[in-house]
Amino acid sequence: MLTNVAVLAFDGVAPFELGVLCEAFGVDRTADGVPPIDFAVCAATSEPMRTTMGFTMQAGFDLGRTREADLIAVPAIPNGGLPEQSVIDAVREGYERGARILSVCTGAFILGAAGLLDDRECTTHWMYTDKLRRDHPTARVVPEVLYVDSGQVVTSAGTAAGLDACLHVWRQEHGAAVASTIARRAVVPPHRDGGQAQFIARAVPDCDADTLGPLLTWVVENLAEDHSVEELARRAHMSPRTFARRFRAETGTTPHTWVTRQRVAAAEEMLEGTAHPVERIASEVGFANAATLRHHFGRVRGVSPLEYRRQFAC
């Protein structure tokens, strides 16, 4: 269970990405029902460190604090550079003793220097995926996704994707309700799947009549309906081919994948907040049967619906 987080700082740190990690894990939200986190920003020096924005900062803890952490989080460093060796060693030592490691943006290069990306799926900001491949040829770099969860190591793309990855970790450790509370405070979507594209033609669909915004809202409110490409295209007054192309442009994914994610998210909420049997939940969120729900839920969440309920039922 996640209770202790150490965020690394170093000379040349990117303050925005550092701030994302502080916002995600360092704000006391216990009054909102969020479990407390023992949080610290750690560095190899007690001296002021330069940031990419021209100001300096000091960390409150040295690297020894990372030895207590369940999660060690690494913010971005310019152009995929590297900090002092002691920072890299702290990441490697944390991993070896079983701590989870999370990187934001070019922080992935620090994980690579620590040897944590060898033969592992990972990602970074799309501008640096080619460099990550060159620097770490045995890493299985997945380009243009928001984040990659390979178990003990989570790597993410640019700033907003870093927050998505943090919410993903919160959801895994403490459930969807807690992750949604944090997202609501940060005024961001509570869940974007890691496989979603880093950039799409329109990041947020407009709600004008000539876009898919109203249709997407209707789908979420009516998940039990038939949401085949043909049926959705009919509702959007387009041919299936045009609809599929437009859908990917506005959401960054296919209609089937998007609808499946919405159904899994709805099932997740019902597993947490109701005692309904899996068969009923499957029907209400639009899966053909309980077996289909179990298949998709396990593929997306990595656990069965009943195991998820045992962990996160309210």
PDB file of C-alpha atoms in Angstrom:
ATOM      1  CA  MET A   1       0.000   0.000   0.000  1.00  0.00           C
ATOM      2  CA  LEU A   2       1.369   3.408  -0.985  1.00  0.00           C
ATOM      3  CA  THR A   3       2.096   5.496   2.131  1.00  0.00           C
ATOM      4  CA  ASN A   4       5.530   7.031   1.575  1.00  0.00           C
ATOM      5  CA  VAL A   5       6.711   9.004  -1.477  1.00  0.00           C
ATOM      6  CA  ALA A   6      10.122  10.547  -2.188  1.00  0.00           C
ATOM      7  CA  VAL A   7      10.534  12.919  -5.135  1.00  0.00           C
ATOM      8  CA  LEU A   8      14.040  13.572  -6.417  1.00  0.00           C
ATOM      9  CA  ALA A   9      15.344  17.048  -7.177  1.00  0.00           C
ATOM     10  CA  PHE A  10      18.667  17.923  -8.790  1.00  0.00           C
ATOM     11  CA  ASP A  11      20.487  20.772 -10.480  1.00  0.00           C
ATOM     12  CA  GLY A  12      18.657  21.612 -13.705  1.00  0.00           C
ATOM     13  CA  VAL A  13      15.338  20.108 -12.636  1.00  0.00           C
ATOM     14  CA  ALA A  14      12.212  21.104 -14.566  1.00  0.00           C
ATOM     15  CA  PRO A  15       9.976  22.836 -11.982  1.00  0.00           C
ATOM     16  CA  PHE A  16       6.674  22.180 -13.746  1.00  0.00           C
ATOM     17  CA  GLU A  17       7.165  18.407 -13.741  1.00  0.00           C
ATOM     18  CA  LEU A  18       8.468  18.593 -10.171  1.00  0.00           C
ATOM     19  CA  GLY A  19       5.302  20.516  -9.297  1.00  0.00           C
ATOM     20  CA  VAL A  20       3.137  17.808 -10.882  1.00  0.00           C
ATOM     21  CA  LEU A  21       4.611  15.225  -8.511  1.00  0.00           C
ATOM     22  CA  CYS A  22       4.199  17.553  -5.536  1.00  0.00           C
ATOM     23  CA  GLU A  23       0.568  18.218  -6.489  1.00  0.00           C
ATOM     24  CA  ALA A  24      -0.181  14.536  -6.974  1.00  0.00           C
ATOM     25  CA  PHE A  25       1.416  13.194  -3.799  1.00  0.00           C
ATOM     26  CA  GLY A  26       2.430  16.081  -1.558  1.00  0.00           C
ATOM     27  CA  VAL A  27      -0.875  17.869  -0.877  1.00  0.00           C
ATOM     28  CA  ASP A  28      -2.725  16.872   2.294  1.00  0.00           C
ATOM     29  CA  ARG A  29      -6.197  15.759   1.180  1.00  0.00           C
ATOM     30  CA  THR A  30      -7.121  13.721   4.228  1.00  0.00           C
ATOM     31  CA  ALA A  31     -10.098  16.019   4.855  1.00  0.00           C
ATOM     32  CA  ASP A  32     -11.467  14.747   1.518  1.00  0.00           C
ATOM     33  CA  GLY A  33     -10.959  11.120   2.483  1.00  0.00           C
ATOM     34  CA  VAL A  34      -7.624  10.649   0.692  1.00  0.00           C
ATOM     35  CA  PRO A  35      -5.163   8.474   2.639  1.00  0.00           C
ATOM     36  CA  PRO A  36      -2.213  10.405   4.104  1.00  0.00           C
ATOM     37  CA  ILE A  37       1.149  10.247   2.341  1.00  0.00           C
ATOM     38  CA  ASP A  38       4.498  10.771   4.055  1.00  0.00           C
ATOM     39  CA  PHE A  39       5.980  13.009   1.349  1.00  0.00           C
ATOM     40  CA  ALA A  40       9.446  14.492   0.823  1.00  0.00           C
ATOM     41  CA  VAL A  41      11.488  16.229  -1.857  1.00  0.00           C
ATOM     42  CA  CYS A  42      15.050  14.877  -1.701  1.00  0.00           C
ATOM     43  CA  ALA A  43      18.363  15.924  -3.224  1.00  0.00           C
ATOM     44  CA  ALA A  44      22.048  15.095  -3.109  1.00  0.00           C
ATOM     45  CA  THR A  45      22.860  18.555  -1.765  1.00  0.00           C
ATOM     46  CA  SER A  46      21.486  20.995   0.772  1.00  0.00           C
ATOM     47  CA  GLU A  47      22.703  23.885  -1.391  1.00  0.00           C
ATOM     48  CA  PRO A  48      20.389  25.810  -3.741  1.00  0.00           C
ATOM     49  CA  MET A  49      19.824  24.062  -7.073  1.00  0.00           C
ATOM     50  CA  ARG A  50      19.076  25.771 -10.359  1.00  0.00           C
ATOM     51  CA  THR A  51      15.856  25.027 -12.202  1.00  0.00           C
ATOM     52  CA  THR A  52      15.225  25.299 -15.917  1.00  0.00           C
ATOM     53  CA  MET A  53      13.155  28.427 -15.264  1.00  0.00           C
ATOM     54  CA  GLY A  54      16.028  30.438 -13.821  1.00  0.00           C
ATOM     55  CA  PHE A  55      15.201  30.372 -10.113  1.00  0.00           C
ATOM     56  CA  THR A  56      16.829  28.209  -7.469  1.00  0.00           C
ATOM     57  CA  MET A  57      15.333  25.850  -4.910  1.00  0.00           C
ATOM     58  CA  GLN A  58      16.441  23.785  -1.938  1.00  0.00           C
ATOM     59  CA  ALA A  59      15.223  20.337  -0.975  1.00  0.00           C
ATOM     60  CA  GLY A  60      14.166  19.566   2.574  1.00  0.00           C
ATOM     61  CA  PHE A  61      15.735  16.102   2.704  1.00  0.00           C
ATOM     62  CA  ASP A  62      18.892  14.339   1.553  1.00  0.00           C
ATOM     63  CA  LEU A  63      18.954  11.158  -0.523  1.00  0.00           C
ATOM     64  CA  GLY A  64      18.877   8.990   2.590  1.00  0.00           C
ATOM     65  CA  ARG A  65      15.147   9.746   2.766  1.00  0.00           C
ATOM     66  CA  THR A  66      14.591   7.654  -0.393  1.00  0.00           C
ATOM     67  CA  ARG A  67      15.387   4.487   1.597  1.00  0.00           C
ATOM     68  CA  GLU A  68      12.022   4.790   3.355  1.00  0.00           C
ATOM     69  CA  ALA A  69       9.925   5.403   0.251  1.00  0.00           C
ATOM     70  CA  ASP A  70       7.369   3.039  -1.278  1.00  0.00           C
ATOM     71  CA  LEU A  71       7.520   5.194  -4.420  1.00  0.00           C
ATOM     72  CA  ILE A  72      10.483   7.173  -5.768  1.00  0.00           C
ATOM     73  CA  ALA A  73       9.387   9.720  -8.381  1.00  0.00           C
ATOM     74  CA  VAL A  74      11.723  11.376 -10.874  1.00  0.00           C
ATOM     75  CA  PRO A  75      10.826  14.663 -12.644  1.00  0.00           C
ATOM     76  CA  ALA A  76      12.157  15.856 -15.988  1.00  0.00           C
ATOM     77  CA  ILE A  77      15.682  16.970 -16.778  1.00  0.00           C
ATOM     78  CA  PRO A  78      16.448  19.067 -19.909  1.00  0.00           C
ATOM     79  CA  ASN A  79      17.197  17.260 -23.162  1.00  0.00           C
ATOM     80  CA  GLY A  80      17.440  13.863 -21.535  1.00  0.00           C
ATOM     81  CA  GLY A  81      20.487  14.837 -19.501  1.00  0.00           C
ATOM     82  CA  LEU A  82      21.635  13.219 -16.274  1.00  0.00           C
ATOM     83  CA  PRO A  83      22.060  14.432 -12.679  1.00  0.00           C
ATOM     84  CA  GLU A  84      24.894  13.501 -10.338  1.00  0.00           C
ATOM     85  CA  GLN A  85      25.676   9.797  -9.965  1.00  0.00           C
ATOM     86  CA  SER A  86      24.377   9.685  -6.392  1.00  0.00           C
ATOM     87  CA  VAL A  87      20.853  10.472  -7.646  1.00  0.00           C
ATOM     88  CA  ILE A  88      21.045   7.661 -10.196  1.00  0.00           C
ATOM     89  CA  ASP A  89      22.345   5.314  -7.492  1.00  0.00           C
ATOM     90  CA  ALA A  90      19.430   6.233  -5.210  1.00  0.00           C
ATOM     91  CA  VAL A  91      16.977   5.265  -7.961  1.00  0.00           C
ATOM     92  CA  ARG A  92      18.722   1.939  -8.566  1.00  0.00           C
ATOM     93  CA  GLU A  93      18.960   1.128  -4.866  1.00  0.00           C
ATOM     94  CA  GLY A  94      15.288   1.948  -4.370  1.00  0.00           C
ATOM     95  CA  TYR A  95      14.330  -0.370  -7.179  1.00  0.00           C
ATOM     96  CA  GLU A  96      16.530  -3.189  -5.857  1.00  0.00           C
ATOM     97  CA  ARG A  97      14.867  -3.086  -2.442  1.00  0.00           C
ATOM     98  CA  GLY A  98      11.393  -3.199  -4.055  1.00  0.00           C
ATOM     99  CA  ALA A  99      10.265   0.436  -4.208  1.00  0.00           C
ATOM    100  CA  ARG A 100       8.142   1.468  -7.146  1.00  0.00           C
ATOM    101  CA  ILE A 101       9.789   3.951  -9.529  1.00  0.00           C
ATOM    102  CA  LEU A 102       7.901   6.623 -11.510  1.00  0.00           C
ATOM    103  CA  SER A 103       9.343   9.030 -14.076  1.00  0.00           C
ATOM    104  CA  VAL A 104       7.812  12.078 -15.725  1.00  0.00           C
ATOM    105  CA  CYS A 105       8.879  13.115 -19.218  1.00  0.00           C
ATOM    106  CA  THR A 106      12.691  12.995 -19.641  1.00  0.00           C
ATOM    107  CA  GLY A 107      13.085  11.614 -16.144  1.00  0.00           C
ATOM    108  CA  ALA A 108      13.027   8.289 -18.017  1.00  0.00           C
ATOM    109  CA  PHE A 109      16.658   8.887 -18.987  1.00  0.00           C
ATOM    110  CA  ILE A 110      17.611   8.796 -15.310  1.00  0.00           C
ATOM    111  CA  LEU A 111      15.844   5.460 -14.984  1.00  0.00           C
ATOM    112  CA  GLY A 112      17.732   4.265 -18.049  1.00  0.00           C
ATOM    113  CA  ALA A 113      21.050   5.311 -16.529  1.00  0.00           C
ATOM    114  CA  ALA A 114      20.101   3.306 -13.438  1.00  0.00           C
ATOM    115  CA  GLY A 115      19.625   0.231 -15.631  1.00  0.00           C
ATOM    116  CA  LEU A 116      15.869   0.025 -15.065  1.00  0.00           C
ATOM    117  CA  LEU A 117      14.762   0.199 -18.699  1.00  0.00           C
ATOM    118  CA  ASP A 118      16.728  -2.781 -20.042  1.00  0.00           C
ATOM    119  CA  ASP A 119      14.320  -5.170 -21.796  1.00  0.00           C
ATOM    120  CA  ARG A 120      11.392  -3.176 -20.367  1.00  0.00           C
ATOM    121  CA  GLU A 121       8.544  -1.313 -22.077  1.00  0.00           C
ATOM    122  CA  CYS A 122       8.805   2.412 -21.370  1.00  0.00           C
ATOM    123  CA  THR A 123       8.100   5.845 -22.796  1.00  0.00           C
ATOM    124  CA  THR A 124       9.029   9.497 -22.548  1.00  0.00           C
ATOM    125  CA  HIS A 125       7.996  12.748 -24.228  1.00  0.00           C
ATOM    126  CA  TRP A 126       7.491  12.172 -27.950  1.00  0.00           C
ATOM    127  CA  MET A 127      10.319  14.610 -28.760  1.00  0.00           C
ATOM    128  CA  TYR A 128      12.809  12.300 -27.016  1.00  0.00           C
ATOM    129  CA  THR A 129      11.646   8.755 -27.801  1.00  0.00           C
ATOM    130  CA  ASP A 130      14.237   8.369 -30.585  1.00  0.00           C
ATOM    131  CA  LYS A 131      17.012   9.541 -28.271  1.00  0.00           C
ATOM    132  CA  LEU A 132      15.819   7.153 -25.564  1.00  0.00           C
ATOM    133  CA  ARG A 133      16.061   4.308 -28.095  1.00  0.00           C
ATOM    134  CA  ARG A 134      19.580   5.367 -29.107  1.00  0.00           C
ATOM    135  CA  ASP A 135      20.813   5.786 -25.541  1.00  0.00           C
ATOM    136  CA  HIS A 136      19.210   2.552 -24.328  1.00  0.00           C
ATOM    137  CA  PRO A 137      18.976   0.136 -27.269  1.00  0.00           C
ATOM    138  CA  THR A 138      17.688  -2.755 -25.144  1.00  0.00           C
ATOM    139  CA  ALA A 139      14.756  -0.688 -23.814  1.00  0.00           C
ATOM    140  CA  ARG A 140      11.415  -1.401 -25.502  1.00  0.00           C
ATOM    141  CA  VAL A 141      10.400   2.199 -26.115  1.00  0.00           C
ATOM    142  CA  VAL A 142       6.684   2.690 -26.806  1.00  0.00           C
ATOM    143  CA  PRO A 143       6.317   6.001 -28.662  1.00  0.00           C
ATOM    144  CA  GLU A 144       3.483   8.499 -28.367  1.00  0.00           C
ATOM    145  CA  VAL A 145       1.570   6.920 -25.462  1.00  0.00           C
ATOM    146  CA  LEU A 146       0.709   8.764 -22.242  1.00  0.00           C
ATOM    147  CA  TYR A 147       2.411   6.343 -19.890  1.00  0.00           C
ATOM    148  CA  VAL A 148       3.614   2.760 -19.589  1.00  0.00           C
ATOM    149  CA  ASP A 149       3.077   0.678 -16.454  1.00  0.00           C
ATOM    150  CA  SER A 150       5.504  -2.236 -16.507  1.00  0.00           C
ATOM    151  CA  GLY A 151       4.853  -3.217 -12.908  1.00  0.00           C
ATOM    152  CA  GLN A 152       7.511  -1.847 -10.599  1.00  0.00           C
ATOM    153  CA  VAL A 153       8.455   0.887 -13.085  1.00  0.00           C
ATOM    154  CA  VAL A 154       6.069   3.495 -14.521  1.00  0.00           C
ATOM    155  CA  THR A 155       7.286   5.913 -17.192  1.00  0.00           C
ATOM    156  CA  SER A 156       5.236   8.784 -18.583  1.00  0.00           C
ATOM    157  CA  ALA A 157       5.341  11.383 -21.312  1.00  0.00           C
ATOM    158  CA  GLY A 158       5.026  15.178 -20.976  1.00  0.00           C
ATOM    159  CA  THR A 159       3.698  17.181 -18.052  1.00  0.00           C
ATOM    160  CA  ALA A 160      -0.002  16.332 -18.245  1.00  0.00           C
ATOM    161  CA  ALA A 161       0.768  12.668 -18.928  1.00  0.00           C
ATOM    162  CA  GLY A 162       2.839  12.661 -15.744  1.00  0.00           C
ATOM    163  CA  LEU A 163      -0.274  13.592 -13.795  1.00  0.00           C
ATOM    164  CA  ASP A 164      -2.183  10.837 -15.613  1.00  0.00           C
ATOM    165  CA  ALA A 165       0.465   8.350 -14.487  1.00  0.00           C
ATOM    166  CA  CYS A 166       0.276   9.606 -10.899  1.00  0.00           C
ATOM    167  CA  LEU A 167      -3.509   9.192 -10.887  1.00  0.00           C
ATOM    168  CA  HIS A 168      -3.033   5.710 -12.339  1.00  0.00           C
ATOM    169  CA  VAL A 169      -0.780   4.807  -9.398  1.00  0.00           C
ATOM    170  CA  TRP A 170      -3.278   6.288  -6.924  1.00  0.00           C
ATOM    171  CA  ARG A 171      -6.058   4.245  -8.534  1.00  0.00           C
ATOM    172  CA  GLN A 172      -4.055   1.031  -8.346  1.00  0.00           C
ATOM    173  CA  GLU A 173      -3.051   1.598  -4.729  1.00  0.00           C
ATOM    174  CA  HIS A 174      -6.177   3.169  -3.234  1.00  0.00           C
ATOM    175  CA  GLY A 175      -9.025   2.798  -5.743  1.00  0.00           C
ATOM    176  CA  ALA A 176     -10.940   4.861  -8.279  1.00  0.00           C
ATOM    177  CA  ALA A 177     -12.808   6.966  -5.707  1.00  0.00           C
ATOM    178  CA  VAL A 178      -9.557   8.308  -4.219  1.00  0.00           C
ATOM    179  CA  ALA A 179      -8.053   8.935  -7.671  1.00  0.00           C
ATOM    180  CA  SER A 180     -11.217  10.787  -8.707  1.00  0.00           C
ATOM    181  CA  THR A 181     -11.060  12.982  -5.600  1.00  0.00           C
ATOM    182  CA  ILE A 182      -7.477  13.988  -6.399  1.00  0.00           C
ATOM    183  CA  ALA A 183      -8.365  14.608 -10.054  1.00  0.00           C
ATOM    184  CA  ARG A 184     -11.329  16.762  -9.064  1.00  0.00           C
ATOM    185  CA  ARG A 185      -9.109  18.927  -6.858  1.00  0.00           C
ATOM    186  CA  ALA A 186      -6.613  19.270  -9.703  1.00  0.00           C
ATOM    187  CA  VAL A 187      -9.450  19.923 -12.217  1.00  0.00           C
ATOM    188  CA  VAL A 188      -8.319  17.185 -14.613  1.00  0.00           C
ATOM    189  CA  PRO A 189      -9.986  14.048 -16.014  1.00  0.00           C
ATOM    190  CA  PRO A 190      -9.903  11.253 -13.425  1.00  0.00           C
ATOM    191  CA  HIS A 191      -8.649   8.703 -15.908  1.00  0.00           C
ATOM    192  CA  ARG A 192      -6.906   8.648 -19.251  1.00  0.00           C
ATOM    193  CA  ASP A 193      -5.617   5.257 -20.280  1.00  0.00           C
ATOM    194  CA  GLY A 194      -1.860   4.883 -20.685  1.00  0.00           C
ATOM    195  CA  GLY A 195      -2.214   3.704 -24.278  1.00  0.00           C
ATOM    196  CA  GLN A 196      -3.913   6.917 -25.364  1.00  0.00           C
ATOM    197  CA  ALA A 197      -1.969   9.010 -27.870  1.00  0.00           C
ATOM    198  CA  GLN A 198       0.201  11.842 -26.516  1.00  0.00           C
ATOM    199  CA  PHE A 199      -1.284  14.233 -29.023  1.00  0.00           C
ATOM    200  CA  ILE A 200      -4.440  14.149 -31.124  1.00  0.00           C
ATOM    201  CA  ALA A 201      -6.054  16.448 -33.652  1.00  0.00           C
ATOM    202  CA  ARG A 202      -8.359  17.976 -31.026  1.00  0.00           C
ATOM    203  CA  ALA A 203      -7.370  17.354 -27.431  1.00  0.00           C
ATOM    204  CA  VAL A 204     -10.866  18.038 -26.062  1.00  0.00           C
ATOM    205  CA  PRO A 205     -13.826  17.596 -28.426  1.00  0.00           C
ATOM    206  CA  ASP A 206     -15.969  20.695 -28.729  1.00  0.00           C
ATOM    207  CA  CYS A 207     -19.659  20.408 -27.962  1.00  0.00           C
ATOM    208  CA  ASP A 208     -20.760  22.033 -31.216  1.00  0.00           C
ATOM    209  CA  ALA A 209     -23.234  20.167 -33.393  1.00  0.00           C
ATOM    210  CA  ASP A 210     -20.609  19.278 -35.989  1.00  0.00           C
ATOM    211  CA  THR A 211     -18.292  17.444 -33.539  1.00  0.00           C
ATOM    212  CA  LEU A 212     -18.516  14.207 -31.606  1.00  0.00           C
ATOM    213  CA  GLY A 213     -18.744  15.841 -28.173  1.00  0.00           C
ATOM    214  CA  PRO A 214     -22.517  15.361 -27.717  1.00  0.00           C
ATOM    215  CA  LEU A 215     -22.301  11.797 -29.012  1.00  0.00           C
ATOM    216  CA  LEU A 216     -19.538  10.891 -26.560  1.00  0.00           C
ATOM    217  CA  THR A 217     -21.606  12.298 -23.703  1.00  0.00           C
ATOM    218  CA  TRP A 218     -24.602  10.239 -24.823  1.00  0.00           C
ATOM    219  CA  VAL A 219     -22.493   7.072 -25.033  1.00  0.00           C
ATOM    220  CA  VAL A 220     -21.228   7.476 -21.461  1.00  0.00           C
ATOM    221  CA  GLU A 221     -24.797   8.013 -20.250  1.00  0.00           C
ATOM    222  CA  ASN A 222     -26.102   4.983 -22.189  1.00  0.00           C
ATOM    223  CA  LEU A 223     -23.366   2.364 -22.006  1.00  0.00           C
ATOM    224  CA  ALA A 224     -25.811  -0.548 -22.181  1.00  0.00           C
ATOM    225  CA  GLU A 225     -26.867   0.453 -25.718  1.00  0.00           C
ATOM    226  CA  ASP A 226     -25.398  -0.927 -28.946  1.00  0.00           C
ATOM    227  CA  HIS A 227     -22.246   1.054 -29.645  1.00  0.00           C
ATOM    228  CA  SER A 228     -20.956  -0.636 -32.772  1.00  0.00           C
ATOM    229  CA  VAL A 229     -19.198   1.591 -35.291  1.00  0.00           C
ATOM    230  CA  GLU A 230     -22.153   1.242 -37.617  1.00  0.00           C
ATOM    231  CA  GLU A 231     -24.667   2.333 -34.962  1.00  0.00           C
ATOM    232  CA  LEU A 232     -22.533   5.231 -33.718  1.00  0.00           C
ATOM    233  CA  ALA A 233     -21.907   6.357 -37.298  1.00  0.00           C
ATOM    234  CA  ARG A 234     -25.656   6.335 -37.908  1.00  0.00           C
ATOM    235  CA  ARG A 235     -26.223   8.541 -34.864  1.00  0.00           C
ATOM    236  CA  ALA A 236     -23.480  10.890 -36.034  1.00  0.00           C
ATOM    237  CA  HIS A 237     -24.965  10.979 -39.572  1.00  0.00           C
ATOM    238  CA  MET A 238     -21.716   9.741 -41.141  1.00  0.00           C
ATOM    239  CA  SER A 239     -20.551   6.698 -43.032  1.00  0.00           C
ATOM    240  CA  PRO A 240     -18.788   4.140 -40.817  1.00  0.00           C
ATOM    241  CA  ARG A 241     -15.442   4.850 -42.490  1.00  0.00           C
ATOM    242  CA  THR A 242     -15.751   8.631 -42.085  1.00  0.00           C
ATOM    243  CA  PHE A 243     -16.935   8.206 -38.511  1.00  0.00           C
ATOM    244  CA  ALA A 244     -14.033   5.936 -37.565  1.00  0.00           C
ATOM    245  CA  ARG A 245     -11.551   8.422 -39.037  1.00  0.00           C
ATOM    246  CA  ARG A 246     -13.203  11.375 -37.308  1.00  0.00           C
ATOM    247  CA  PHE A 247     -13.402   9.495 -34.019  1.00  0.00           C
ATOM    248  CA  ARG A 248      -9.660   8.771 -33.971  1.00  0.00           C
ATOM    249  CA  ALA A 249      -8.913  12.400 -34.846  1.00  0.00           C
ATOM    250  CA  GLU A 250     -10.984  13.681 -31.914  1.00  0.00           C
ATOM    251  CA  THR A 251     -10.179  11.057 -29.263  1.00  0.00           C
ATOM    252  CA  GLY A 252      -6.842   9.558 -30.283  1.00  0.00           C
ATOM    253  CA  THR A 253      -8.196   5.998 -30.286  1.00  0.00           C
ATOM    254  CA  THR A 254     -10.733   3.715 -31.958  1.00  0.00           C
ATOM    255  CA  PRO A 255     -14.462   3.663 -31.107  1.00  0.00           C
ATOM    256  CA  HIS A 256     -14.237   0.089 -29.786  1.00  0.00           C
ATOM    257  CA  THR A 257     -11.290   0.859 -27.499  1.00  0.00           C
ATOM    258  CA  TRP A 258     -12.859   4.079 -26.220  1.00  0.00           C
ATOM    259  CA  VAL A 259     -16.223   2.485 -25.467  1.00  0.00           C
ATOM    260  CA  THR A 260     -14.560  -0.483 -23.767  1.00  0.00           C
ATOM    261  CA  ARG A 261     -12.603   1.860 -21.494  1.00  0.00           C
ATOM    262  CA  GLN A 262     -15.770   3.726 -20.551  1.00  0.00           C
ATOM    263  CA  ARG A 263     -17.494   0.443 -19.728  1.00  0.00           C
ATOM    264  CA  VAL A 264     -14.580  -0.756 -17.615  1.00  0.00           C
ATOM    265  CA  ALA A 265     -14.501   2.588 -15.769  1.00  0.00           C
ATOM    266  CA  ALA A 266     -18.243   2.360 -15.078  1.00  0.00           C
ATOM    267  CA  ALA A 267     -17.855  -1.238 -13.880  1.00  0.00           C
ATOM    268  CA  GLU A 268     -15.033  -0.110 -11.626  1.00  0.00           C
ATOM    269  CA  GLU A 269     -17.277   2.450  -9.925  1.00  0.00           C
ATOM    270  CA  MET A 270     -20.069  -0.101  -9.466  1.00  0.00           C
ATOM    271  CA  LEU A 271     -17.672  -2.666  -8.006  1.00  0.00           C
ATOM    272  CA  GLU A 272     -16.520  -0.081  -5.485  1.00  0.00           C
ATOM    273  CA  GLY A 273     -19.864   1.430  -4.588  1.00  0.00           C
ATOM    274  CA  THR A 274     -22.443  -1.371  -4.900  1.00  0.00           C
ATOM    275  CA  ALA A 275     -22.895  -5.004  -3.916  1.00  0.00           C
ATOM    276  CA  HIS A 276     -24.332  -5.927  -7.326  1.00  0.00           C
ATOM    277  CA  PRO A 277     -23.147  -9.273  -8.713  1.00  0.00           C
ATOM    278  CA  VAL A 278     -20.710  -9.189 -11.610  1.00  0.00           C
ATOM    279  CA  GLU A 279     -23.407 -10.496 -13.980  1.00  0.00           C
ATOM    280  CA  ARG A 280     -25.640  -7.492 -13.257  1.00  0.00           C
ATOM    281  CA  ILE A 281     -22.776  -5.020 -13.542  1.00  0.00           C
ATOM    282  CA  ALA A 282     -21.784  -6.510 -16.893  1.00  0.00           C
ATOM    283  CA  SER A 283     -25.318  -6.014 -18.192  1.00  0.00           C
ATOM    284  CA  GLU A 284     -25.641  -2.454 -16.892  1.00  0.00           C
ATOM    285  CA  VAL A 285     -22.359  -1.240 -18.415  1.00  0.00           C
ATOM    286  CA  GLY A 286     -22.983  -2.899 -21.771  1.00  0.00           C
ATOM    287  CA  PHE A 287     -20.892  -6.074 -21.792  1.00  0.00           C
ATOM    288  CA  ALA A 288     -22.578  -9.145 -23.260  1.00  0.00           C
ATOM    289  CA  ASN A 289     -21.998 -11.256 -20.158  1.00  0.00           C
ATOM    290  CA  ALA A 290     -19.887 -11.586 -17.022  1.00  0.00           C
ATOM    291  CA  ALA A 291     -17.150 -13.472 -18.888  1.00  0.00           C
ATOM    292  CA  THR A 292     -16.730 -10.574 -21.315  1.00  0.00           C
ATOM    293  CA  LEU A 293     -16.519  -8.116 -18.419  1.00  0.00           C
ATOM    294  CA  ARG A 294     -13.915 -10.275 -16.689  1.00  0.00           C
ATOM    295  CA  HIS A 295     -11.859 -10.463 -19.890  1.00  0.00           C
ATOM    296  CA  HIS A 296     -11.796  -6.723 -20.556  1.00  0.00           C
ATOM    297  CA  PHE A 297     -11.488  -5.755 -16.892  1.00  0.00           C
ATOM    298  CA  GLY A 298      -8.510  -8.064 -16.423  1.00  0.00           C
ATOM    299  CA  ARG A 299      -6.832  -6.795 -19.584  1.00  0.00           C
ATOM    300  CA  VAL A 300      -7.286  -3.126 -18.660  1.00  0.00           C
ATOM    301  CA  ARG A 301      -6.858  -3.274 -14.866  1.00  0.00           C
ATOM    302  CA  GLY A 302      -4.675  -6.344 -14.425  1.00  0.00           C
ATOM    303  CA  VAL A 303      -6.974  -7.964 -11.833  1.00  0.00           C
ATOM    304  CA  SER A 304     -10.345  -9.700 -11.889  1.00  0.00           C
ATOM    305  CA  PRO A 305     -13.511  -7.730 -10.995  1.00  0.00           C
ATOM    306  CA  LEU A 306     -13.899  -9.639  -7.718  1.00  0.00           C
ATOM    307  CA  GLU A 307     -10.274  -9.064  -6.739  1.00  0.00           C
ATOM    308  CA  TYR A 308     -10.733  -5.365  -7.509  1.00  0.00           C
ATOM    309  CA  ARG A 309     -13.850  -5.289  -5.336  1.00  0.00           C
ATOM    310  CA  ARG A 310     -12.001  -6.978  -2.450  1.00  0.00           C
ATOM    311  CA  GLN A 311      -9.323  -4.297  -2.602  1.00  0.00           C
ATOM    312  CA  PHE A 312     -11.394  -1.170  -3.162  1.00  0.00           C
ATOM    313  CA  ALA A 313     -15.020  -1.705  -2.145  1.00  0.00           C
ATOM    314  CA  CYS A 314     -16.284   1.334  -0.231  1.00  0.00           C
TER     315      CYS A 314
END
